[in-house]
Amino acid sequence: MYKKTALASAVLAAMMAQISVAQSQQQSQQQSQQQSQQEEQIEEVTVQGIRSSLTKALDIKRDNTQIIDAIVAEDIGKFPDNNVVEALQRVTGVQTTGRGGGEVTGISIRGLTDVHTTVNGRDVFTGAGRDVAIWDIPASLLSSVNVYKTRSADRTERGIAGSIDVKTNRPFMFDGEKVVLAARGIYADQPDKIDPNVSALYSNRWELENAGEIGALINIGYAETHYRDDSMTAGAVFPFFSATPASNYTPYQMIPNNSSGKPVWQAGLENGIPYSAGSTLNVDGETVDYLMMRDAVFGSVFSGFRKRPAASFSLQWAPNDDWEFLAEGFYTGYRNTQQNAMWFTNTLEHQNGNIAIPLVYEGTNVVKEHQGRGNGGFQSGDYADGKTDSYLWALGAKWTPTDKLTLNSELVLQDSEYTNNFFAMRFDRTAYGLDVDYNDRDGVPSVEFWDNPATAVDESDISAVANWNAGTVYDNGGSSTGDSAAYSLDADWQLDGSFIDSIKVGGRYQIRGAETMSRDQSAGIGGTSVNELMDLLVAAGASGDGSGIVYTATNYFDGRANIFDRFITANGYYMLQNKAAVRTVYDLEIDPVLEKSFSVDEDAAAFYVTTQFHLGDNLSGEFGVRAVDYQQDLEFWQDGVLVPGTSSAQEVLPSLVLNWDITDDVVGRVAYTETLRMPEYGSLNPHQDFQDPLTSTPYGTGGGGNPQLKPTYSKNYDMSLEWYFAEGSSLYGALFKREIDGLVINGKKTVVREGDDGVTRPYVLNAPVNAADGELSGMEVGLVYFPDNLPAVLDGLGVQASYTMLDSEQLNPEFAEDGSISGYNKSKMSGVSDSSYSLVLAYEKEGFGARLSYVWREKFYQGNEASIFANPIQFWSRPEQDLSFQLSYDITDELAITFDGTNLLDDVYQNYYGEGNQNLFNFGNGIYSKTYAVGVRYSF
């Protein structure tokens, strides 16, 4: 993991030698050509306003050999959204999802979610992962973002969906001194809080006597976010006896294993077990009909507070026309505390049924609503905190010894560490009875608890402390660290040939280390009420009178469901503050020690060659080949047992792009490229963990990794046509296809073993396998248009619109109980909406700017549910939409104010089991915050 030290020393010595050579040449060719180049740079990146930013994005698209799209800051430090992911949803072919925690975090390019992110062309990562969370990079530090849909061989090979390159500011981008100060106050309605988002930039450049020119820039940002997400979920489905069960069983009892111990029904089928009316199962030789019923309903109030500090600096020095040196640093931080207040109720008793009046959907055996008695339940107060610090340092040099040859070298060092703690405590009880409707309001369930007429206790009130007993405590945490050293060297040779315009060759070598550590302990105390727990905590040294252990969630689900409006859970914040007392009461280790989970040392080498060529005046292109080699040494631990291993991957990846300037305004492109996705380090873990069922379900669960995992490969075909019909306006479209081999999915088999509770039962073991192939094809069209000669009142009005249509297919194996493949099912690819579009109306005139943005995406397949249920296991999301706006006004040339809002439609985000089953097998429902922000920006 630390082999990088010798490499770093050697490369730094080489860099110092380069600097020495540069100083000996610094008297040559000083002023005129350098000033011309700087003016050209300034013209290229300095943008102001909505229309200018869209024009610059089109210029990037038009001038690039590859098929790309871009977003550009409207002004220095000013992106048009709360975060970069939200801004990217207006890029043609980009879809976003995963709204929650106060932001949107999920992103796909043309339907695929394996997106590789770089910063200024450099690989970046967080902790022990392979990639960086792009939402951790503040928008205030960015100048532009390029979305690569095809890639040259000189770019990193990873990311079968595409690549996103985040560009930060550098001092040579500005003409002299530049200062920008910006602040916003963002209000979120769910937590009812106002949070700050501030940034500052200072940049300057100076002429040095007999030493060329030097520039320095520092950019800092800081943001806080309070968030709250409410959810409500109808649980998964099991088969239950009807009112006429098999012999020796109870009406409405969950169907158990046969007397031999073998399961009566197979869990985890892609389409579930049959759910038409009259469907039957064989129980110990008897053919009986059955009902498909959910055994639970649950929900949560997920709230928290997040801080994101960030900074970048850049130092550029051009001692003469031949040399330029760059030193850069980039830091992102993450601080998060969160409380997940969860309620859970069994809606029936597994072994004795205890339900009445089951109502089924017409023509099915699926129960919609019923009454229940003796329903067990729990409330869980889950607290977690997380902290990330990621650093990147880069030292580079560019040498142009002749007009035809340019050499670039760069050393990049990275360190990233993520640490987390988790505390959870359950409160338990058995309810007297309830009414439940699993689909009361278009996918939203309802629950009403009953009072026991034989007691004076208000049992229907789940916010009453007296109704609850203290349950199990879960106490765990961990750390995830990563470091790397990478050196790259590139040579670009311009030619005057009749066919070859340039040849570029280069290589990159990276030494990467990753390590995770964890701790885990849990315990329960039986027969103890929450009131008694308070006294025990105080006796163990907890603060106050112990009542702080109770957290009350109010205004639950914003009144959008037929359900209680408040409930209590354990208070995670209080548990952390009094962790010694909690651990003492539950007889846990007072100072638990982290133990190593896995460590990886990886050597990655890449070599590429590309050539730019032309075939006549109007046809040009680029051909390249990239060869990659990954070598990994792996160590995994479980319960102190070490399992070492190795893994490797080698591949040669060609790329070809042809560009045809059909007219001065119309450009056509055709491309063939190959990309790959490397397995995540943790997925290579050979260890297996098994968990006993939490209820009386007949299956336990198991999970593990697979050291035999190989990369996923994609062959990519693209064709585009772009018409630049006016300044700052364009109509463009593309056709594309992705052929993907070796998709990683969950393989599963049934293992019969004795559980920790001493019961022998079947366990469904899941582990990742390269067992599926997929194909995705589609088309996309986009338009940016600011018409001229409009009436005065409409002058400055423009539109940005895009539409994407996708067709995907994934061949998924069906696994038999022994883990063998018994057949195949076709499905959509995960995360792919068949269609999506965005529409932006923009207006800009005399210092006033406005943007109204609407984004919509069709239903999409999310992935598979756990493999122990009887319902279809595919997760689907209902269509999603988003409406946002931004307003800005330049009070003076230096001072501007802004106002914006996001998630204005305030929808309920919903998913369900199985395509076409949004009502029959509805699942989750979530509501998220609308935000409104007021900002001020001062620059000079």
mmCIF file of N, CA, C and O in Angstrom, residues 101 227 301-306 334-341 381-386 418 421-423 572-573:
data_model
loop_
_atom_site.group_PDB
_atom_site.id
_atom_site.type_symbol
_atom_site.label_atom_id
_atom_site.label_comp_id
_atom_site.label_asym_id
_atom_site.label_seq_id
_atom_site.Cartn_x
_atom_site.Cartn_y
_atom_site.Cartn_z
ATOM 1 N N GLY A 101 -32.119 12.919 1.414
ATOM 2 C CA GLY A 101 -31.056 13.540 2.179
ATOM 3 C C GLY A 101 -30.767 14.959 1.747
ATOM 4 O O GLY A 101 -29.648 15.451 1.881
ATOM 5 N N TYR A 227 -31.874 18.274 6.521
ATOM 6 C CA TYR A 227 -32.777 17.540 5.630
ATOM 7 C C TYR A 227 -33.710 16.636 6.436
ATOM 8 O O TYR A 227 -33.436 16.272 7.580
ATOM 9 N N VAL A 301 -38.939 8.521 9.583
ATOM 10 C CA VAL A 301 -38.581 9.926 9.421
ATOM 11 C C VAL A 301 -37.057 9.985 9.476
ATOM 12 O O VAL A 301 -36.451 9.718 10.518
ATOM 13 N N PHE A 302 -36.461 10.277 8.332
ATOM 14 C CA PHE A 302 -35.004 10.276 8.196
ATOM 15 C C PHE A 302 -34.551 11.729 8.159
ATOM 16 O O PHE A 302 -34.831 12.459 7.207
ATOM 17 N N SER A 303 -33.853 12.162 9.191
ATOM 18 C CA SER A 303 -33.458 13.568 9.286
ATOM 19 C C SER A 303 -31.989 13.666 9.647
ATOM 20 O O SER A 303 -31.411 12.744 10.233
ATOM 21 N N GLY A 304 -31.397 14.789 9.288
ATOM 22 C CA GLY A 304 -29.986 14.944 9.597
ATOM 23 C C GLY A 304 -29.453 16.311 9.261
ATOM 24 O O GLY A 304 -30.180 17.212 8.818
ATOM 25 N N PHE A 305 -28.157 16.446 9.473
ATOM 26 C CA PHE A 305 -27.456 17.707 9.268
ATOM 27 C C PHE A 305 -26.100 17.394 8.644
ATOM 28 O O PHE A 305 -25.341 16.571 9.147
ATOM 29 N N ARG A 306 -25.809 18.058 7.520
ATOM 30 C CA ARG A 306 -24.603 17.768 6.769
ATOM 31 C C ARG A 306 -23.807 19.053 6.532
ATOM 32 O O ARG A 306 -24.385 20.106 6.254
ATOM 33 N N TYR A 334 -16.630 16.113 4.234
ATOM 34 C CA TYR A 334 -18.022 15.701 4.434
ATOM 35 C C TYR A 334 -18.202 15.422 5.920
ATOM 36 O O TYR A 334 -17.419 14.668 6.520
ATOM 37 N N ARG A 335 -19.205 16.037 6.514
ATOM 38 C CA ARG A 335 -19.548 15.813 7.912
ATOM 39 C C ARG A 335 -21.061 15.607 7.974
ATOM 40 O O ARG A 335 -21.826 16.482 7.553
ATOM 41 N N ASN A 336 -21.482 14.488 8.511
ATOM 42 C CA ASN A 336 -22.909 14.188 8.481
ATOM 43 C C ASN A 336 -23.336 13.507 9.778
ATOM 44 O O ASN A 336 -22.674 12.597 10.274
ATOM 45 N N THR A 337 -24.429 13.983 10.343
ATOM 46 C CA THR A 337 -25.086 13.294 11.456
ATOM 47 C C THR A 337 -26.545 13.092 11.066
ATOM 48 O O THR A 337 -27.174 13.999 10.505
ATOM 49 N N GLN A 338 -27.073 11.903 11.352
ATOM 50 C CA GLN A 338 -28.434 11.614 10.914
ATOM 51 C C GLN A 338 -29.154 10.725 11.910
ATOM 52 O O GLN A 338 -28.541 9.924 12.603
ATOM 53 N N GLN A 339 -30.446 10.915 11.991
ATOM 54 C CA GLN A 339 -31.319 10.115 12.845
ATOM 55 C C GLN A 339 -32.403 9.514 11.966
ATOM 56 O O GLN A 339 -33.113 10.236 11.260
ATOM 57 N N ASN A 340 -32.511 8.192 11.976
ATOM 58 C CA ASN A 340 -33.566 7.509 11.246
ATOM 59 C C ASN A 340 -34.552 6.963 12.270
ATOM 60 O O ASN A 340 -34.286 5.952 12.931
ATOM 61 N N ALA A 341 -35.668 7.644 12.422
ATOM 62 C CA ALA A 341 -36.714 7.219 13.348
ATOM 63 C C ALA A 341 -37.674 6.304 12.592
ATOM 64 O O ALA A 341 -38.442 6.763 11.746
ATOM 65 N N GLY A 381 -34.682 3.616 16.727
ATOM 66 C CA GLY A 381 -33.991 4.889 16.608
ATOM 67 C C GLY A 381 -32.566 4.640 16.159
ATOM 68 O O GLY A 381 -31.742 4.148 16.935
ATOM 69 N N ASP A 382 -32.274 4.930 14.893
ATOM 70 C CA ASP A 382 -30.952 4.660 14.311
ATOM 71 C C ASP A 382 -30.200 5.968 14.165
ATOM 72 O O ASP A 382 -30.658 6.881 13.473
ATOM 73 N N TYR A 383 -29.052 6.028 14.784
ATOM 74 C CA TYR A 383 -28.205 7.206 14.657
ATOM 75 C C TYR A 383 -26.937 6.823 13.906
ATOM 76 O O TYR A 383 -26.364 5.755 14.119
ATOM 77 N N ALA A 384 -26.486 7.688 13.026
ATOM 78 C CA ALA A 384 -25.220 7.462 12.322
ATOM 79 C C ALA A 384 -24.514 8.785 12.118
ATOM 80 O O ALA A 384 -25.156 9.823 11.921
ATOM 81 N N ASP A 385 -23.194 8.754 12.190
ATOM 82 C CA ASP A 385 -22.410 9.913 11.778
ATOM 83 C C ASP A 385 -21.341 9.455 10.801
ATOM 84 O O ASP A 385 -20.927 8.290 10.790
ATOM 85 N N GLY A 386 -20.939 10.346 9.942
ATOM 86 C CA GLY A 386 -19.920 10.038 8.956
ATOM 87 C C GLY A 386 -19.028 11.243 8.718
ATOM 88 O O GLY A 386 -19.482 12.391 8.781
ATOM 89 N N TYR A 418 -12.676 7.824 5.226
ATOM 90 C CA TYR A 418 -14.065 7.940 5.662
ATOM 91 C C TYR A 418 -14.225 7.152 6.946
ATOM 92 O O TYR A 418 -13.809 5.988 7.039
ATOM 93 N N ASN A 421 -19.866 5.985 12.573
ATOM 94 C CA ASN A 421 -20.374 5.325 13.774
ATOM 95 C C ASN A 421 -21.876 5.135 13.632
ATOM 96 O O ASN A 421 -22.558 5.956 13.004
ATOM 97 N N PHE A 422 -22.369 4.062 14.221
ATOM 98 C CA PHE A 422 -23.793 3.756 14.121
ATOM 99 C C PHE A 422 -24.279 3.230 15.471
ATOM 100 O O PHE A 422 -23.663 2.347 16.063
ATOM 101 N N PHE A 423 -25.373 3.818 15.943
ATOM 102 C CA PHE A 423 -26.030 3.359 17.163
ATOM 103 C C PHE A 423 -27.509 3.189 16.856
ATOM 104 O O PHE A 423 -28.127 4.066 16.235
ATOM 105 N N GLY A 572 -31.075 8.562 18.926
ATOM 106 C CA GLY A 572 -29.710 8.193 18.590
ATOM 107 C C GLY A 572 -28.681 9.209 19.062
ATOM 108 O O GLY A 572 -27.584 8.835 19.484
ATOM 109 N N TYR A 573 -29.008 10.498 18.972
ATOM 110 C CA TYR A 573 -28.079 11.522 19.429
ATOM 111 C C TYR A 573 -27.771 11.344 20.919
ATOM 112 O O TYR A 573 -26.621 11.459 21.359
#
